[in-house]
Short mmCIF file of C-alpha atoms in Angstrom, two decimals:
data_model
loop_
_atom_site.label_atom_id
_atom_site.label_comp_id
_atom_site.label_asym_id
_atom_site.label_seq_id
_atom_site.Cartn_x
_atom_site.Cartn_y
_atom_site.Cartn_z
CA MET K 9 -11.97 6.44 23.74
CA MET K 10 -9.36 8.81 22.42
CA MET K 11 -6.64 7.07 24.42
CA THR K 12 -7.67 3.65 22.97
CA THR K 13 -7.85 5.15 19.44
CA ALA K 14 -4.32 6.58 19.81
CA LEU K 15 -2.87 3.40 21.25
CA THR K 16 -4.26 0.87 18.82
CA GLY K 17 -3.84 3.13 15.77
CA SER K 18 -0.22 4.05 16.52
CA ALA K 19 0.60 0.48 17.63
CA ILE K 20 -0.60 -1.16 14.43
CA GLY K 21 1.01 1.66 12.39
CA LEU K 22 4.29 1.10 14.26
CA GLY K 23 4.28 -2.56 13.38
CA MET K 24 3.34 -1.93 9.74
CA GLY K 25 6.11 0.69 9.30
CA PHE K 26 8.68 -1.53 10.92
CA VAL K 27 7.85 -4.58 8.78
CA MET K 28 7.64 -2.65 5.56
CA GLN K 29 10.99 -1.00 6.09
CA ARG K 30 12.84 -4.09 7.19
CA GLY K 31 11.15 -6.27 4.55
CA ARG K 32 11.69 -3.66 1.82
CA PHE K 33 7.98 -4.16 1.04
CA CYS K 34 7.51 -1.78 -1.84
CA MET K 35 4.34 -2.44 -3.84
CA ALA K 36 5.31 0.13 -6.46
CA GLY K 37 8.68 -1.50 -7.05
CA GLY K 38 7.07 -4.87 -7.23
CA ILE K 39 4.62 -3.79 -9.89
CA ARG K 40 7.36 -2.07 -11.89
CA ASP K 41 9.54 -5.15 -11.76
CA THR K 42 6.80 -7.31 -13.45
CA TYR K 43 7.20 -5.52 -16.76
CA LEU K 44 10.80 -4.21 -16.52
CA GLN K 45 12.56 -7.27 -15.13
CA LYS K 46 9.88 -9.96 -15.35
CA ASP K 47 10.26 -10.40 -11.59
CA PHE K 48 7.03 -11.45 -9.87
CA THR K 49 8.41 -11.72 -6.35
CA MET K 50 6.62 -8.76 -4.92
CA VAL K 51 3.39 -9.46 -6.79
CA ILE K 52 3.21 -12.86 -5.13
CA ALA K 53 4.03 -11.23 -1.79
CA ILE K 54 1.16 -8.77 -2.29
CA LEU K 55 -1.18 -11.67 -3.06
CA ILE K 56 -0.01 -13.39 0.15
CA ALA K 57 -0.84 -10.29 2.23
CA ILE K 58 -4.21 -9.91 0.54
CA SER K 59 -5.08 -13.69 1.03
CA VAL K 60 -4.09 -13.63 4.74
CA GLN K 61 -6.20 -10.61 5.37
CA SER K 62 -9.15 -11.83 3.34
CA ILE K 63 -9.40 -15.19 5.15
CA GLY K 64 -9.29 -13.54 8.54
CA LEU K 65 -11.56 -10.69 7.57
CA PHE K 66 -14.47 -12.90 6.42
CA LEU K 67 -14.08 -15.10 9.47
CA LEU K 68 -14.27 -12.02 11.79
CA ALA K 69 -17.27 -10.79 9.82
CA GLU K 70 -19.11 -14.07 10.30
CA TRP K 71 -18.39 -13.82 14.03
CA GLN K 72 -19.61 -10.21 13.94
CA TRP K 73 -16.31 -8.86 15.23
CA VAL K 74 -15.94 -6.48 12.24
CA LYS K 75 -18.28 -4.69 9.84
CA LEU K 76 -17.59 -4.80 6.08
CA PRO K 77 -18.06 -1.51 4.16
CA SER K 78 -21.06 -1.21 1.81
CA GLY K 79 -21.88 1.08 -1.06
CA HIS K 80 -21.57 1.34 -4.89
CA PHE K 81 -18.64 0.94 -7.19
CA PRO K 82 -17.36 4.14 -8.80
CA TRP K 83 -15.75 2.42 -11.72
CA LEU K 84 -14.65 5.44 -13.80
CA ALA K 85 -13.19 7.27 -10.76
CA THR K 86 -11.27 4.12 -9.88
CA ILE K 87 -9.75 3.80 -13.36
CA ILE K 88 -8.81 7.53 -13.71
CA GLY K 89 -7.61 7.85 -10.15
CA GLY K 90 -5.72 4.62 -10.27
CA ALA K 91 -3.97 5.58 -13.54
CA LEU K 92 -3.08 8.99 -12.14
CA PHE K 93 -1.76 7.32 -8.98
CA GLY K 94 0.35 4.92 -11.14
CA VAL K 95 1.94 7.79 -13.00
CA GLY K 96 2.78 9.50 -9.70
CA MET K 97 4.03 6.22 -8.26
CA ALA K 98 6.40 5.71 -11.13
CA ALA K 99 7.65 9.32 -11.04
CA ALA K 100 8.36 9.18 -7.32
CA GLY K 101 9.87 5.74 -7.45
CA SER K 102 7.65 4.36 -4.70
CA CYS K 103 3.98 4.17 -3.74
CA SER K 104 2.58 6.54 -1.12
CA THR K 105 3.32 4.10 1.79
CA GLY K 106 6.76 3.39 0.40
CA ALA K 107 7.40 7.12 0.29
CA TYR K 108 6.60 7.38 4.00
CA TYR K 109 8.99 4.65 5.10
CA ARG K 110 11.68 5.82 2.71
CA ALA K 111 11.27 9.36 4.07
CA ALA K 112 11.88 7.85 7.48
CA GLU K 113 15.16 6.49 6.13
CA GLY K 114 16.26 9.96 5.16
CA LEU K 115 15.77 9.87 1.37
CA ALA K 116 15.14 13.48 0.32
CA ALA K 117 13.13 12.64 -2.77
CA SER K 118 10.71 10.57 -0.63
CA VAL K 119 10.39 13.39 1.90
CA LEU K 120 9.21 15.61 -0.98
CA ALA K 121 6.94 12.79 -2.21
CA VAL K 122 5.34 12.60 1.20
CA LEU K 123 4.82 16.36 1.24
CA GLY K 124 3.37 16.26 -2.23
CA PHE K 125 1.10 13.36 -1.28
CA ILE K 126 -0.17 15.27 1.75
CA VAL K 127 -0.87 18.40 -0.41
CA GLY K 128 -2.55 16.29 -3.06
CA SER K 129 -4.67 14.44 -0.51
CA LYS K 130 -5.84 17.65 0.97
CA LEU K 131 -6.34 19.48 -2.35
CA ILE K 132 -8.66 16.72 -3.78
CA ARG K 133 -10.86 17.06 -0.70
CA THR K 134 -11.41 20.83 -1.01
CA ASP K 135 -14.88 21.87 -2.05
CA ASP K 136 -13.91 23.33 -5.43
CA VAL K 137 -11.91 20.28 -6.54
CA LYS K 138 -14.55 17.87 -5.15
CA ALA K 139 -17.15 19.57 -7.29
CA LEU K 140 -14.89 19.31 -10.30
CA VAL K 141 -14.42 15.49 -9.99
CA SER K 142 -17.98 14.83 -8.77
CA PRO K 143 -19.35 13.84 -12.23
CA ILE K 144 -16.64 11.14 -12.44
CA LYS K 145 -17.44 9.71 -9.06
CA GLN K 146 -21.21 9.69 -9.73
CA LEU K 147 -20.78 7.01 -12.47
CA GLN K 148 -21.28 4.00 -10.29
CA LEU K 149 -22.34 0.35 -10.53
CA GLN K 150 -24.53 -1.33 -7.95
CA ASP K 151 -22.44 -4.52 -7.34
CA LYS K 152 -19.51 -3.57 -5.17
CA THR K 153 -17.91 -6.97 -4.72
CA VAL K 154 -16.79 -9.77 -6.96
CA TYR K 155 -18.90 -12.42 -5.26
CA GLN K 156 -22.04 -10.32 -5.47
CA THR K 157 -21.59 -9.90 -9.20
CA LEU K 158 -20.88 -13.64 -9.68
CA GLY K 159 -23.75 -14.62 -7.34
CA VAL K 160 -21.53 -16.99 -5.33
CA SER K 161 -20.37 -17.34 -1.78
CA GLN K 162 -17.51 -15.09 -0.73
CA TRP K 163 -15.78 -18.17 0.52
CA LEU K 164 -15.61 -19.63 -2.97
CA VAL K 165 -13.77 -16.55 -4.20
CA VAL K 166 -11.50 -16.54 -1.10
CA LEU K 167 -10.71 -20.17 -1.78
CA CYS K 168 -9.79 -19.54 -5.40
CA LEU K 169 -7.62 -16.59 -4.42
CA THR K 170 -5.88 -18.57 -1.67
CA VAL K 171 -5.23 -21.63 -3.92
CA LEU K 172 -3.78 -19.39 -6.64
CA THR K 173 -1.55 -17.62 -4.15
CA VAL K 174 -0.29 -20.93 -2.60
CA VAL K 175 0.49 -22.41 -6.02
CA LEU K 176 2.37 -19.30 -7.21
CA ALA K 177 4.34 -19.09 -3.94
CA ALA K 178 5.18 -22.79 -4.00
CA VAL K 179 6.44 -22.66 -7.60
CA TYR K 180 8.46 -19.51 -6.84
CA LEU K 181 10.11 -21.00 -3.78
CA LYS K 182 10.92 -24.20 -5.62
CA ARG K 183 12.78 -22.24 -8.26
CA GLN K 184 14.64 -20.05 -5.70
CA ARG K 185 16.46 -22.80 -3.74
CA ARG K 186 19.87 -21.49 -4.76
CA PRO K 187 22.23 -20.56 -1.89
CA VAL K 188 22.75 -16.83 -1.36
CA ALA K 189 26.08 -15.49 -0.01
CA LEU K 190 25.59 -13.52 3.20
CA MET K 191 27.90 -11.34 5.26
CA SER K 192 28.91 -12.54 8.68
CA PRO K 193 26.41 -11.26 11.29
CA ARG K 194 27.47 -8.42 13.60
CA LYS K 195 24.55 -8.78 15.97
CA GLN K 196 23.20 -11.74 17.85
CA GLY K 197 19.83 -13.00 19.04
CA LEU K 198 16.76 -10.82 18.72
CA ALA K 199 18.76 -7.84 17.52
CA HIS K 200 20.07 -9.89 14.60
CA LEU K 201 16.61 -11.12 13.71
CA LEU K 202 15.01 -7.69 13.91
CA PHE K 203 17.65 -5.37 12.49
CA GLU K 204 20.20 -7.37 10.51
CA LYS K 205 18.85 -10.63 9.09
CA ARG K 206 17.39 -10.36 5.60
CA TRP K 207 13.62 -10.69 5.74
CA HIS K 208 12.06 -12.82 3.00
CA PRO K 209 9.28 -10.86 1.15
CA PHE K 210 6.79 -13.65 1.81
CA VAL K 211 7.37 -13.58 5.58
CA SER K 212 6.91 -9.77 5.49
CA ALA K 213 3.75 -10.27 3.48
CA VAL K 214 2.17 -12.61 6.09
CA LEU K 215 3.01 -10.08 8.88
CA ILE K 216 1.59 -7.23 6.89
CA GLY K 217 -1.61 -9.23 6.15
CA LEU K 218 -2.04 -9.97 9.85
CA LEU K 219 -1.43 -6.34 10.83
CA ALA K 220 -3.88 -5.14 8.17
CA LEU K 221 -6.46 -7.64 9.56
CA LEU K 222 -6.01 -6.41 13.13
CA ALA K 223 -6.73 -2.87 11.97
CA TRP K 224 -10.38 -3.78 11.24
CA PRO K 225 -11.51 -4.72 14.81
CA ALA K 226 -9.12 -2.17 16.33
CA SER K 227 -10.46 0.81 14.32
CA LEU K 228 -14.08 -0.42 14.79
CA GLN K 229 -13.62 0.16 18.50
CA ALA K 230 -13.01 3.82 17.59
CA GLY K 231 -16.24 3.89 15.51
CA ARG K 232 -14.55 3.50 12.15
CA VAL K 233 -15.49 0.84 9.55
CA GLY K 234 -12.43 -0.06 7.46
CA GLY K 235 -8.87 -1.27 7.44
CA VAL K 236 -5.59 0.52 6.89
CA GLY K 237 -5.18 3.51 4.62
CA ILE K 238 -3.18 6.78 4.55
CA SER K 239 -4.89 9.01 1.95
CA GLY K 240 -7.55 10.47 4.18
CA SER K 241 -5.24 10.62 7.17
CA SER K 242 -2.64 12.43 5.18
CA ALA K 243 -5.26 15.14 4.47
CA GLN K 244 -6.08 15.11 8.18
CA LEU K 245 -2.36 15.60 8.92
CA TRP K 246 -2.36 18.72 6.78
CA ASP K 247 -5.15 20.17 8.98
CA LEU K 248 -3.43 19.19 12.18
CA VAL K 249 -0.17 20.84 11.24
CA THR K 250 -1.61 23.99 9.68
CA THR K 251 -4.51 24.70 11.98
CA GLY K 252 -4.05 22.42 15.00
CA ASN K 253 -7.51 20.93 14.26
CA LEU K 254 -7.81 17.49 15.92
CA LYS K 255 -11.51 17.18 15.12
CA PHE K 256 -11.10 14.71 12.29
CA PHE K 257 -7.70 13.26 13.34
CA GLY K 258 -8.79 9.80 14.33
CA TRP K 259 -7.62 6.23 14.28
CA SER K 260 -6.11 6.36 10.74
CA GLY K 261 -4.20 9.56 11.70
CA PHE K 262 -2.48 7.82 14.63
CA PHE K 263 -1.86 4.86 12.36
CA LEU K 264 -0.05 7.19 9.98
CA ILE K 265 2.15 8.60 12.73
CA GLY K 266 2.93 5.07 13.96
CA LEU K 267 3.80 4.00 10.41
CA PHE K 268 6.47 6.67 10.06
CA ALA K 269 7.77 6.05 13.58
CA GLY K 270 8.03 2.28 13.01
CA ALA K 271 9.94 2.76 9.80
CA PHE K 272 12.27 5.28 11.49
CA ILE K 273 13.01 2.81 14.29
CA ALA K 274 13.70 -0.02 11.81
CA ALA K 275 15.95 2.18 9.67
CA ARG K 276 17.93 3.41 12.73
CA GLY K 277 18.30 -0.08 14.13
CA SER K 278 19.53 -1.52 10.83
CA ALA K 279 21.91 1.42 10.20
CA GLU K 280 19.96 2.42 7.07
CA GLN K 281 18.85 5.82 8.30
CA ARG K 282 20.93 8.59 6.78
CA TRP K 283 20.22 11.73 4.76
CA ARG K 284 20.53 11.16 1.02
CA ASN K 285 20.01 13.75 -1.72
CA PRO K 286 19.64 12.07 -5.12
CA GLY K 287 19.76 15.32 -7.14
CA ALA K 288 17.42 18.02 -8.43
CA LYS K 289 15.68 15.82 -11.04
CA ALA K 290 14.79 13.12 -8.51
CA LEU K 291 13.60 15.77 -6.00
CA LEU K 292 11.34 17.28 -8.57
CA LEU K 293 9.92 13.89 -9.71
CA GLY K 294 9.40 13.01 -6.06
CA ALA K 295 7.32 16.13 -5.29
CA VAL K 296 5.32 15.85 -8.51
CA GLY K 297 4.84 12.15 -8.08
CA GLY K 298 3.60 12.51 -4.53
CA LEU K 299 1.15 15.25 -5.62
CA LEU K 300 -0.21 13.02 -8.37
CA MET K 301 -0.58 10.04 -5.96
CA GLY K 302 -2.50 12.24 -3.50
CA LEU K 303 -4.85 13.43 -6.22
CA GLY K 304 -5.21 9.94 -7.73
CA SER K 305 -5.97 8.29 -4.38
CA GLY K 306 -8.55 10.89 -3.62
CA ILE K 307 -10.33 10.31 -6.93
CA ALA K 308 -10.05 6.53 -6.70
CA GLY K 309 -11.25 6.45 -3.10
CA GLY K 310 -8.08 4.97 -1.65
CA CYS K 311 -4.31 4.68 -1.95
CA MET K 312 -2.12 1.61 -2.40
CA LEU K 313 -2.98 0.41 1.09
CA GLY K 314 -6.67 1.35 1.04
CA ASN K 315 -7.42 -0.12 -2.37
CA ALA K 316 -4.70 -2.57 -3.42
CA LEU K 317 -4.31 -4.17 -0.02
CA VAL K 318 -7.53 -3.63 1.81
CA GLY K 319 -10.08 -3.25 -0.94
CA THR K 320 -8.86 -6.42 -2.62
CA ALA K 321 -9.11 -8.31 0.65
CA THR K 322 -12.81 -7.44 0.85
CA LEU K 323 -13.10 -8.69 -2.76
CA SER K 324 -14.37 -5.33 -3.91
CA TRP K 325 -14.26 -4.45 -7.60
CA GLN K 326 -12.80 -1.09 -6.65
CA GLY K 327 -9.72 -2.72 -5.10
CA TRP K 328 -9.17 -5.18 -7.91
CA LEU K 329 -9.70 -2.63 -10.72
CA PHE K 330 -7.30 -0.22 -8.97
CA ILE K 331 -4.36 -2.56 -9.57
CA PRO K 332 -4.55 -2.76 -13.35
CA ALA K 333 -5.27 0.99 -13.42
CA ILE K 334 -2.06 1.84 -11.52
CA LEU K 335 -0.18 -0.73 -13.66
CA LEU K 336 -1.36 1.17 -16.76
CA GLY K 337 -0.27 4.51 -15.35
CA SER K 338 3.02 3.22 -14.07
CA TRP K 339 3.84 1.45 -17.38
CA SER K 340 2.96 4.53 -19.43
CA PHE K 341 5.28 6.70 -17.46
CA ASN K 342 8.15 4.22 -17.54
CA TYR K 343 7.66 3.50 -21.21
CA PHE K 344 8.04 7.15 -22.29
CA MET K 345 10.69 8.02 -19.68
CA LEU K 346 12.79 4.83 -19.70
CA ILE K 347 11.85 2.10 -22.15
CA ARG K 348 11.30 4.12 -25.34
CA PRO K 349 14.46 6.33 -24.90
CA MET K 350 16.57 3.19 -24.32
CA ARG K 351 15.19 1.60 -27.42
CA LEU K 352 15.73 4.66 -29.51
CA ALA K 353 19.35 4.76 -28.20
CA GLY K 354 19.82 1.12 -29.17
CA ILE K 355 20.45 -0.01 -25.55
#
């Protein structure tokens, strides 16, 4: 069982890390671009990944190949945790997953963001802090999913989501038919496709959606109900490194290791792996941002992967509320740190 858990977890993590690094799939940057540059490219890509996973997930559920999570909806914890995560995400310049793959590239600020995220993920799960945030988490609603609240079939909601995604993607692609100047390739064949050719965000999104979908039956074989996520496994990584405790280091832990390894391989193969120090301010923001993301994901019950990619695919209110919450936190940080100072300076 442990061998199967290690193989499937690390294999899917390896693929996810590789695709995210080569596709520059940064959900934090995509959300930031919506209000700073009015660029919705990554938002549409995120919707594609969610739609692909959602269609497959409910099919697998009907065939009884996967189990969907059940429970209540901690609405206040999702809002507070999501907003805190958004602030940390904006400070670090990437989401928690993006920090892992950028750390694999050698970006010093992202290395500190990962360390901060690990510390925050562990801290929020200590008994004293859990008792402190318990009143927030106890405020729950009974309906966990969108389709339960609306009293409709899940397939109707999946259909609406898919149609919206297809329309937005089609409109975007129609407007982006301008030729792009490219450098002459240095590699050929598979090496060119894997490590040199520019990956379209929508292609990366489809691959990420499929990998996230595969995580459900793969982790179920290890006795785990759920998809991809790195918040809990980051806390487990702390225990593994500091105490050597493998007791709770399961499928998601091996997924996390695979994620970093896949990103490292992609960065090395594309000649993007080199040590970069952006300066003291960026290092500090990376560490603080990672810590806030770890705390926020623990309060909200999931990180960018667990909530914004997986929770949304299950059509849970928690996943869909997490997105505007992190948008609020991210916008607030960028407004006071970037937008407002630029306006006052007349830029």
